[in-house]
CSV table of C-alpha atoms in Angstrom, one decimal:
chain,number,residue,atom,x,y,z
A,1,UNK,CA,139.7,147.6,74.7
A,2,UNK,CA,140.2,146.8,71.0
A,3,UNK,CA,140.1,143.1,71.5
A,4,UNK,CA,137.0,143.4,73.7
A,5,UNK,CA,135.3,145.4,70.9
A,6,UNK,CA,136.1,142.8,68.3
A,7,UNK,CA,134.8,140.1,70.6
A,8,UNK,CA,131.5,142.0,71.1
A,9,UNK,CA,131.2,142.4,67.3
A,10,UNK,CA,131.6,138.6,66.8
A,11,UNK,CA,129.0,138.0,69.5
A,12,UNK,CA,126.5,140.3,67.8
A,13,UNK,CA,127.0,138.8,64.3
A,14,UNK,CA,126.8,135.2,65.5
A,15,UNK,CA,123.4,133.4,65.0
A,16,UNK,CA,121.2,133.3,68.1
A,17,UNK,CA,120.4,129.9,69.5
A,18,UNK,CA,117.0,128.4,69.5
A,19,UNK,CA,115.0,129.0,72.7
A,20,UNK,CA,113.6,125.5,73.4
A,21,UNK,CA,112.2,126.6,76.8
A,22,UNK,CA,109.7,129.1,75.2
A,23,UNK,CA,108.9,126.7,72.4
A,24,UNK,CA,108.1,123.9,74.9
A,25,UNK,CA,106.0,126.1,77.0
A,26,UNK,CA,103.9,127.1,74.0
A,27,UNK,CA,103.5,123.5,72.8
A,28,UNK,CA,102.1,122.3,76.1
A,29,UNK,CA,100.0,125.4,76.6
A,30,UNK,CA,96.2,124.8,76.8
A,31,UNK,CA,95.7,127.5,74.2
A,32,UNK,CA,98.7,127.6,71.9
A,33,UNK,CA,98.8,130.1,69.1
A,34,UNK,CA,98.9,129.1,65.4
A,35,UNK,CA,102.0,127.5,63.9
A,36,UNK,CA,103.4,129.5,61.0
A,37,UNK,CA,105.4,127.9,58.2
A,38,UNK,CA,108.0,129.8,56.2
A,39,UNK,CA,110.6,128.8,53.5
A,40,UNK,CA,113.9,130.2,52.4
A,41,UNK,CA,115.4,129.2,49.0
A,42,UNK,CA,119.1,129.9,48.7
A,43,UNK,CA,120.1,130.7,45.1
A,44,UNK,CA,123.6,129.7,46.0
A,45,UNK,CA,125.9,129.3,43.0
A,46,UNK,CA,123.7,131.6,40.8
A,47,UNK,CA,123.6,134.8,42.8
A,48,UNK,CA,124.2,134.1,46.5
A,49,UNK,CA,120.9,135.7,47.4
A,50,UNK,CA,117.8,134.1,49.0
A,51,UNK,CA,114.2,134.1,48.2
A,52,UNK,CA,111.9,133.9,51.2
A,53,UNK,CA,108.2,133.0,51.0
A,54,UNK,CA,105.3,131.6,53.0
A,55,UNK,CA,101.9,129.9,52.0
A,56,UNK,CA,99.8,133.0,52.9
A,57,UNK,CA,97.1,131.0,54.6
A,58,UNK,CA,97.3,132.9,58.0
A,59,UNK,CA,98.7,136.1,56.7
A,60,UNK,CA,97.5,137.2,53.2
A,61,UNK,CA,100.3,139.6,52.6
A,62,UNK,CA,104.0,139.6,53.4
A,63,UNK,CA,105.2,138.2,56.7
A,64,UNK,CA,108.1,139.6,58.8
A,65,UNK,CA,110.1,137.3,61.0
A,66,UNK,CA,113.5,138.0,62.5
A,67,UNK,CA,113.4,141.3,60.5
A,68,UNK,CA,113.3,139.3,57.3
A,69,UNK,CA,110.4,139.6,54.8
A,70,UNK,CA,108.7,136.4,53.6
A,71,UNK,CA,106.5,137.0,50.5
A,72,UNK,CA,103.1,135.4,50.3
A,73,UNK,CA,103.1,132.7,47.6
A,74,UNK,CA,100.3,130.2,46.7
A,75,UNK,CA,102.1,127.0,47.6
A,76,UNK,CA,101.3,123.6,49.0
A,77,UNK,CA,103.7,121.2,50.8
A,78,UNK,CA,103.3,117.7,52.2
A,79,UNK,CA,105.1,114.5,53.1
A,80,UNK,CA,107.3,116.0,55.8
A,81,UNK,CA,106.4,113.2,58.2
A,82,UNK,CA,109.2,111.0,59.6
A,83,UNK,CA,108.5,107.3,59.1
A,84,UNK,CA,109.3,104.6,61.7
A,85,UNK,CA,111.3,102.5,59.2
A,86,UNK,CA,114.2,104.8,59.3
A,87,UNK,CA,113.8,106.2,55.8
A,88,UNK,CA,114.2,109.9,55.3
A,89,UNK,CA,111.2,111.9,54.2
A,90,UNK,CA,111.0,113.3,50.6
A,91,UNK,CA,108.6,116.3,50.8
A,92,UNK,CA,106.9,117.7,47.8
A,93,UNK,CA,106.5,121.4,47.2
A,94,UNK,CA,103.9,122.7,44.7
A,95,UNK,CA,103.9,126.3,43.5
A,96,UNK,CA,101.2,128.0,41.5
A,97,UNK,CA,102.4,128.7,37.9
A,98,UNK,CA,99.8,131.2,36.7
A,99,UNK,CA,101.0,132.9,33.5
A,100,UNK,CA,104.1,130.8,33.6
A,101,UNK,CA,105.7,133.0,36.3
A,102,UNK,CA,107.6,130.2,38.0
A,103,UNK,CA,108.6,128.7,34.7
A,104,UNK,CA,110.1,132.0,33.7
A,105,UNK,CA,112.0,132.3,37.0
A,106,UNK,CA,113.4,128.8,36.7
A,107,UNK,CA,114.8,129.6,33.3
A,108,UNK,CA,118.1,130.8,34.6
A,109,UNK,CA,118.4,128.5,37.6
A,110,UNK,CA,118.5,125.0,36.1
A,111,UNK,CA,115.0,124.2,37.4
A,112,UNK,CA,116.3,125.0,41.0
A,113,UNK,CA,117.8,121.5,41.1
A,114,UNK,CA,120.5,121.3,43.8
A,115,UNK,CA,119.5,124.5,45.6
A,116,UNK,CA,119.1,124.4,49.3
A,117,UNK,CA,115.7,125.2,50.8
A,118,UNK,CA,115.1,125.8,54.5
A,119,UNK,CA,111.7,125.2,56.3
A,120,UNK,CA,111.2,127.6,59.3
A,121,UNK,CA,108.4,127.1,61.8
A,122,UNK,CA,107.3,129.2,64.7
A,123,UNK,CA,104.2,130.2,66.7
A,124,UNK,CA,102.2,133.3,65.9
A,125,UNK,CA,103.0,134.9,69.2
A,126,UNK,CA,106.7,135.0,68.4
A,127,UNK,CA,106.7,136.8,65.0
A,128,UNK,CA,107.7,140.4,64.7
A,129,UNK,CA,105.4,143.2,65.8
A,130,UNK,CA,105.6,144.8,62.4
A,131,UNK,CA,103.0,142.3,61.2
A,132,UNK,CA,100.3,143.9,63.3
A,133,UNK,CA,98.5,147.2,63.6
A,134,UNK,CA,100.3,149.7,65.7
A,135,UNK,CA,103.3,147.4,65.5
A,136,UNK,CA,102.3,145.5,68.6
A,137,UNK,CA,101.9,141.7,68.7
A,138,UNK,CA,98.6,141.0,70.5
A,139,UNK,CA,99.4,137.3,71.0
A,140,UNK,CA,102.7,137.6,72.9
A,141,UNK,CA,106.3,138.9,72.8
A,142,UNK,CA,108.2,138.6,69.5
A,143,UNK,CA,111.2,136.3,69.8
A,144,UNK,CA,113.1,135.0,66.7
A,145,UNK,CA,114.9,132.4,68.8
A,146,UNK,CA,111.6,130.7,69.8
A,147,UNK,CA,111.1,128.5,66.8
A,148,UNK,CA,111.3,124.8,65.8
A,149,UNK,CA,114.6,123.5,64.6
A,150,UNK,CA,115.0,124.4,60.9
A,151,UNK,CA,114.5,121.6,58.4
A,152,UNK,CA,117.1,121.7,55.7
A,153,UNK,CA,116.4,120.1,52.3
A,154,UNK,CA,117.8,120.1,48.8
A,155,UNK,CA,115.7,120.3,45.6
A,156,UNK,CA,116.2,116.9,44.1
A,157,UNK,CA,114.1,117.2,40.9
A,158,UNK,CA,111.2,118.9,39.2
A,159,UNK,CA,108.4,116.4,39.3
A,160,UNK,CA,105.8,118.3,37.2
A,161,UNK,CA,105.4,121.5,35.3
A,162,UNK,CA,102.3,122.8,33.6
A,163,UNK,CA,100.3,126.0,33.2
A,164,UNK,CA,98.7,125.5,36.7
A,165,UNK,CA,101.6,124.5,38.9
A,166,UNK,CA,105.2,123.4,39.3
A,167,UNK,CA,106.0,120.6,41.7
A,168,UNK,CA,109.4,119.8,43.2
A,169,UNK,CA,110.7,116.9,45.2
A,170,UNK,CA,112.9,117.7,48.2
A,171,UNK,CA,115.5,115.4,49.8
A,172,UNK,CA,117.6,115.6,52.9
A,173,UNK,CA,121.3,116.5,52.4
A,174,UNK,CA,122.1,113.2,54.2
A,175,UNK,CA,120.4,111.2,51.4
A,176,UNK,CA,123.1,110.6,48.8
A,177,UNK,CA,121.4,108.0,46.6
A,178,UNK,CA,120.8,110.4,43.7
A,179,UNK,CA,124.1,112.2,43.8
A,180,UNK,CA,126.1,111.7,40.6
A,181,UNK,CA,129.9,111.9,40.4
A,182,UNK,CA,131.3,113.7,38.6
A,183,UNK,CA,128.8,116.5,38.9
A,184,UNK,CA,128.6,117.0,35.1
A,185,UNK,CA,127.2,114.3,32.9
A,186,UNK,CA,129.6,113.4,30.1
A,187,UNK,CA,127.7,113.7,26.8
A,188,UNK,CA,129.6,113.7,23.5
A,189,UNK,CA,127.3,115.8,21.2
A,190,UNK,CA,125.1,117.8,23.5
A,191,UNK,CA,125.9,121.0,25.4
A,192,UNK,CA,124.6,121.0,29.0
A,193,UNK,CA,125.2,124.7,29.6
A,194,UNK,CA,122.3,127.1,30.0
A,195,UNK,CA,122.1,129.2,26.9
A,196,UNK,CA,123.3,132.8,27.7
A,197,UNK,CA,123.8,131.6,31.3
A,198,UNK,CA,126.6,130.1,33.3
A,199,UNK,CA,129.1,128.3,31.2
A,200,UNK,CA,127.8,129.6,27.9
A,201,UNK,CA,128.0,133.4,28.6
A,202,UNK,CA,126.8,134.3,25.1
A,203,UNK,CA,126.2,138.1,25.1
A,204,UNK,CA,128.2,138.6,28.3
A,205,UNK,CA,130.6,141.3,27.3
A,206,UNK,CA,132.6,140.9,30.6
A,207,UNK,CA,133.4,137.2,29.9
A,208,UNK,CA,133.7,137.6,26.1
A,209,UNK,CA,134.3,141.2,25.1
A,210,UNK,CA,133.5,142.3,21.5
A,211,UNK,CA,137.2,142.7,20.8
A,212,UNK,CA,137.6,138.9,20.9
A,213,UNK,CA,135.2,138.6,17.9
A,214,UNK,CA,135.9,139.4,14.2
A,215,UNK,CA,134.5,141.8,13.3
A,216,UNK,CA,134.1,143.4,16.7
A,217,UNK,CA,130.7,145.0,15.7
A,218,UNK,CA,129.1,141.8,14.4
A,219,UNK,CA,125.8,140.3,15.7
A,220,UNK,CA,127.8,137.7,17.6
A,221,UNK,CA,130.0,140.3,19.2
A,222,UNK,CA,127.0,142.2,20.5
A,223,UNK,CA,125.2,139.1,21.6
A,224,UNK,CA,122.2,139.6,19.3
A,225,UNK,CA,119.8,136.8,18.4
A,226,UNK,CA,121.3,134.4,15.9
A,227,UNK,CA,119.0,131.4,15.3
A,228,UNK,CA,116.2,129.3,16.6
A,229,UNK,CA,116.5,125.9,18.3
A,230,UNK,CA,116.9,124.2,14.9
A,231,UNK,CA,119.8,126.5,13.8
A,232,UNK,CA,117.6,128.4,11.4
A,233,UNK,CA,119.3,131.7,11.2
A,234,UNK,CA,117.5,135.0,11.5
A,235,UNK,CA,119.8,137.1,9.2
A,236,UNK,CA,120.2,134.7,6.3
A,237,UNK,CA,118.6,134.1,3.0
A,238,UNK,CA,118.4,130.4,3.9
A,239,UNK,CA,116.8,131.2,7.2
A,240,UNK,CA,114.2,133.8,8.1
A,241,UNK,CA,115.6,136.3,5.6
A,242,UNK,CA,115.9,139.4,7.8
A,243,UNK,CA,118.5,142.1,7.0
A,244,UNK,CA,120.6,144.3,9.2
A,245,UNK,CA,120.3,147.1,6.7
A,246,UNK,CA,117.7,149.8,7.0
A,247,UNK,CA,115.9,151.1,10.1
A,248,UNK,CA,112.2,150.8,9.0
A,249,UNK,CA,110.3,147.9,7.5
A,250,UNK,CA,108.8,149.9,4.7
A,251,UNK,CA,112.2,151.3,3.4
A,252,UNK,CA,113.0,148.2,1.4
A,253,UNK,CA,110.6,146.1,-0.6
A,254,UNK,CA,112.9,143.1,-0.7
A,255,UNK,CA,114.3,142.7,2.8
A,256,UNK,CA,112.9,143.0,6.3
A,257,UNK,CA,115.3,144.8,8.7
A,258,UNK,CA,116.5,143.1,11.8
A,259,UNK,CA,115.8,145.7,14.5
A,260,UNK,CA,116.6,145.8,18.2
A,261,UNK,CA,113.4,147.0,19.9
A,262,UNK,CA,114.6,146.8,23.4
A,263,UNK,CA,112.7,145.4,26.4
A,264,UNK,CA,109.3,144.0,25.5
A,265,UNK,CA,106.3,146.2,26.1
A,266,UNK,CA,102.9,144.5,26.0
A,267,UNK,CA,101.4,147.7,24.7
A,268,UNK,CA,104.0,148.2,22.1
A,269,UNK,CA,103.6,147.8,18.3
A,270,UNK,CA,106.1,145.5,16.7
A,271,UNK,CA,106.6,144.5,13.0
A,272,UNK,CA,108.4,141.5,11.5
A,273,UNK,CA,112.1,141.5,12.2
A,274,UNK,CA,111.8,143.4,15.5
A,275,UNK,CA,113.4,141.5,18.4
A,276,UNK,CA,112.8,142.1,22.0
A,277,UNK,CA,114.2,141.2,25.4
A,278,UNK,CA,112.4,139.6,28.3
A,279,UNK,CA,114.4,139.1,31.5
A,280,UNK,CA,113.9,136.4,34.1
A,281,UNK,CA,111.8,137.6,37.0
A,282,UNK,CA,114.6,136.8,39.4
A,283,UNK,CA,117.8,136.3,37.4
A,284,UNK,CA,119.9,139.1,36.0
A,285,UNK,CA,122.2,136.7,34.3
A,286,UNK,CA,119.9,135.3,31.6
A,287,UNK,CA,117.9,137.4,29.2
A,288,UNK,CA,115.5,135.9,26.7
A,289,UNK,CA,115.3,137.2,23.1
A,290,UNK,CA,112.3,136.9,20.9
A,291,UNK,CA,112.0,137.8,17.2
A,292,UNK,CA,108.8,138.8,15.5
A,293,UNK,CA,108.0,136.5,12.5
A,294,UNK,CA,106.6,137.8,9.2
A,295,UNK,CA,103.1,137.0,10.3
A,296,UNK,CA,100.2,138.8,11.9
A,297,UNK,CA,98.2,141.7,10.4
A,298,UNK,CA,99.3,143.2,7.1
A,299,UNK,CA,99.6,147.0,7.4
A,300,UNK,CA,100.3,149.4,4.5
A,301,UNK,CA,102.6,152.3,5.4
A,302,UNK,CA,102.7,155.7,3.9
A,303,UNK,CA,105.3,154.5,1.5
A,304,UNK,CA,103.0,152.0,0.0
A,305,UNK,CA,104.8,148.8,1.1
A,306,UNK,CA,103.2,146.2,3.3
A,307,UNK,CA,104.7,145.0,6.6
A,308,UNK,CA,103.3,142.9,9.4
A,309,UNK,CA,102.2,144.2,12.7
A,310,UNK,CA,102.3,142.2,15.9
A,311,UNK,CA,100.9,143.8,19.1
A,312,UNK,CA,99.4,142.7,22.4
A,313,UNK,CA,100.8,139.1,22.1
A,314,UNK,CA,103.2,137.8,24.7
A,315,UNK,CA,106.3,136.3,22.9
A,316,UNK,CA,106.6,133.6,25.6
A,317,UNK,CA,103.2,132.3,24.7
A,318,UNK,CA,102.5,133.4,21.1
A,319,UNK,CA,104.7,131.0,19.2
A,320,UNK,CA,102.8,131.7,16.0
A,321,UNK,CA,104.0,135.2,15.7
A,322,UNK,CA,107.2,135.1,17.7
A,323,UNK,CA,110.2,132.8,17.6
A,324,UNK,CA,112.7,132.6,20.5
A,325,UNK,CA,116.5,132.9,20.0
A,326,UNK,CA,117.7,129.5,21.2
A,327,UNK,CA,120.7,127.4,20.8
A,328,UNK,CA,120.4,123.9,19.4
A,329,UNK,CA,122.9,122.7,22.0
A,330,UNK,CA,125.1,121.2,19.3
A,331,UNK,CA,128.5,122.1,17.9
A,332,UNK,CA,126.9,123.8,14.9
A,333,UNK,CA,124.8,126.0,17.2
A,334,UNK,CA,127.9,126.9,19.2
A,335,UNK,CA,129.7,127.7,15.9
A,336,UNK,CA,127.0,130.1,14.8
A,337,UNK,CA,127.6,132.2,17.9
A,338,UNK,CA,131.3,131.7,18.7
A,339,UNK,CA,132.9,130.7,15.4
A,340,UNK,CA,134.4,134.2,15.0
A,341,UNK,CA,135.6,134.4,18.6
A,342,UNK,CA,139.3,133.9,19.2
A,343,UNK,CA,138.7,132.6,22.7
A,344,UNK,CA,137.4,129.3,21.4
A,345,UNK,CA,134.1,127.5,21.7
A,346,UNK,CA,132.5,127.2,25.2
A,347,UNK,CA,130.8,124.0,24.1
A,348,UNK,CA,129.5,122.1,27.2
A,349,UNK,CA,129.7,118.6,25.6
A,350,UNK,CA,132.6,116.2,25.3
A,351,UNK,CA,133.1,115.5,21.5
A,352,UNK,CA,136.3,113.5,22.3
A,353,UNK,CA,134.3,110.8,24.0
A,354,UNK,CA,132.4,109.9,20.9
A,355,UNK,CA,133.2,106.8,19.0
A,356,UNK,CA,135.0,107.2,15.7
A,357,UNK,CA,135.5,104.7,12.9
A,358,UNK,CA,138.8,104.6,11.2
């Protein structure tokens, strides 16, 4: 009885086969229903989760198929056609990038390069009843097995990125022309890790706990913003000149405090020296930090000192009033953050491969 139960469990959890008979009947039908196209992006090595979406041309909202929700997303795909010369297709996927939403999502995922994306197609009559009023499909009987064979592709590269769209080139897993071995490119003086992401882990207290830093309550130990992309430090007289002392800008006429203002709020009021967090829309691994520059509107406090007020400006766009905490991807940038850590530098380059003169 126990073995039979286990066998039944395996049968239930196993993927259902594709019903080619129903598919063929619908294809040769005199009045076939509309073909729907869906996509599933597997985040793989980053989180193990999947992001499902569809163009939203037939259904304006979310689409449910096989009890999985596919979000409506303004996308355009083409070049899926198979040529007669034997070459494999290289489809292109274009996604709307209004307000930099997709650019923000890609921040922690290496531009999605190397991730697997699945193209799923079926007829309207076979989608779940939940998509219709009264939960009844008026076009036919729902059947998740009645679909075209899934097309599996890998995102090969980001072709274009601007304020309007992001375009990707997809390739078949069988096409190995662009695969590089080893997987990491050997560069002597440049770190290939994603800042605060995989490999770097700056600010990740689980990988590098504060006790590994000296002192254990320093900016580096807490993972606070350190410098911009040119190694110009925030808390330094040679850099932006902010100070960790004081908790209000008008308390000191000579220094501007460096204050953690938490998650960015577009209706909040920020002054120079405040730094905020903005997380990726999809990634919980990478958090972006932005520091308010000593610019903006001069405001006089009750104490009589002037400070600068920045409000209503998105740090991701307003580079005049905000500066992003970024690593220069050099050894000096790595030293600024991990120089006081007894676990060594997580530098992603290979300094030993550089040429030396004796």
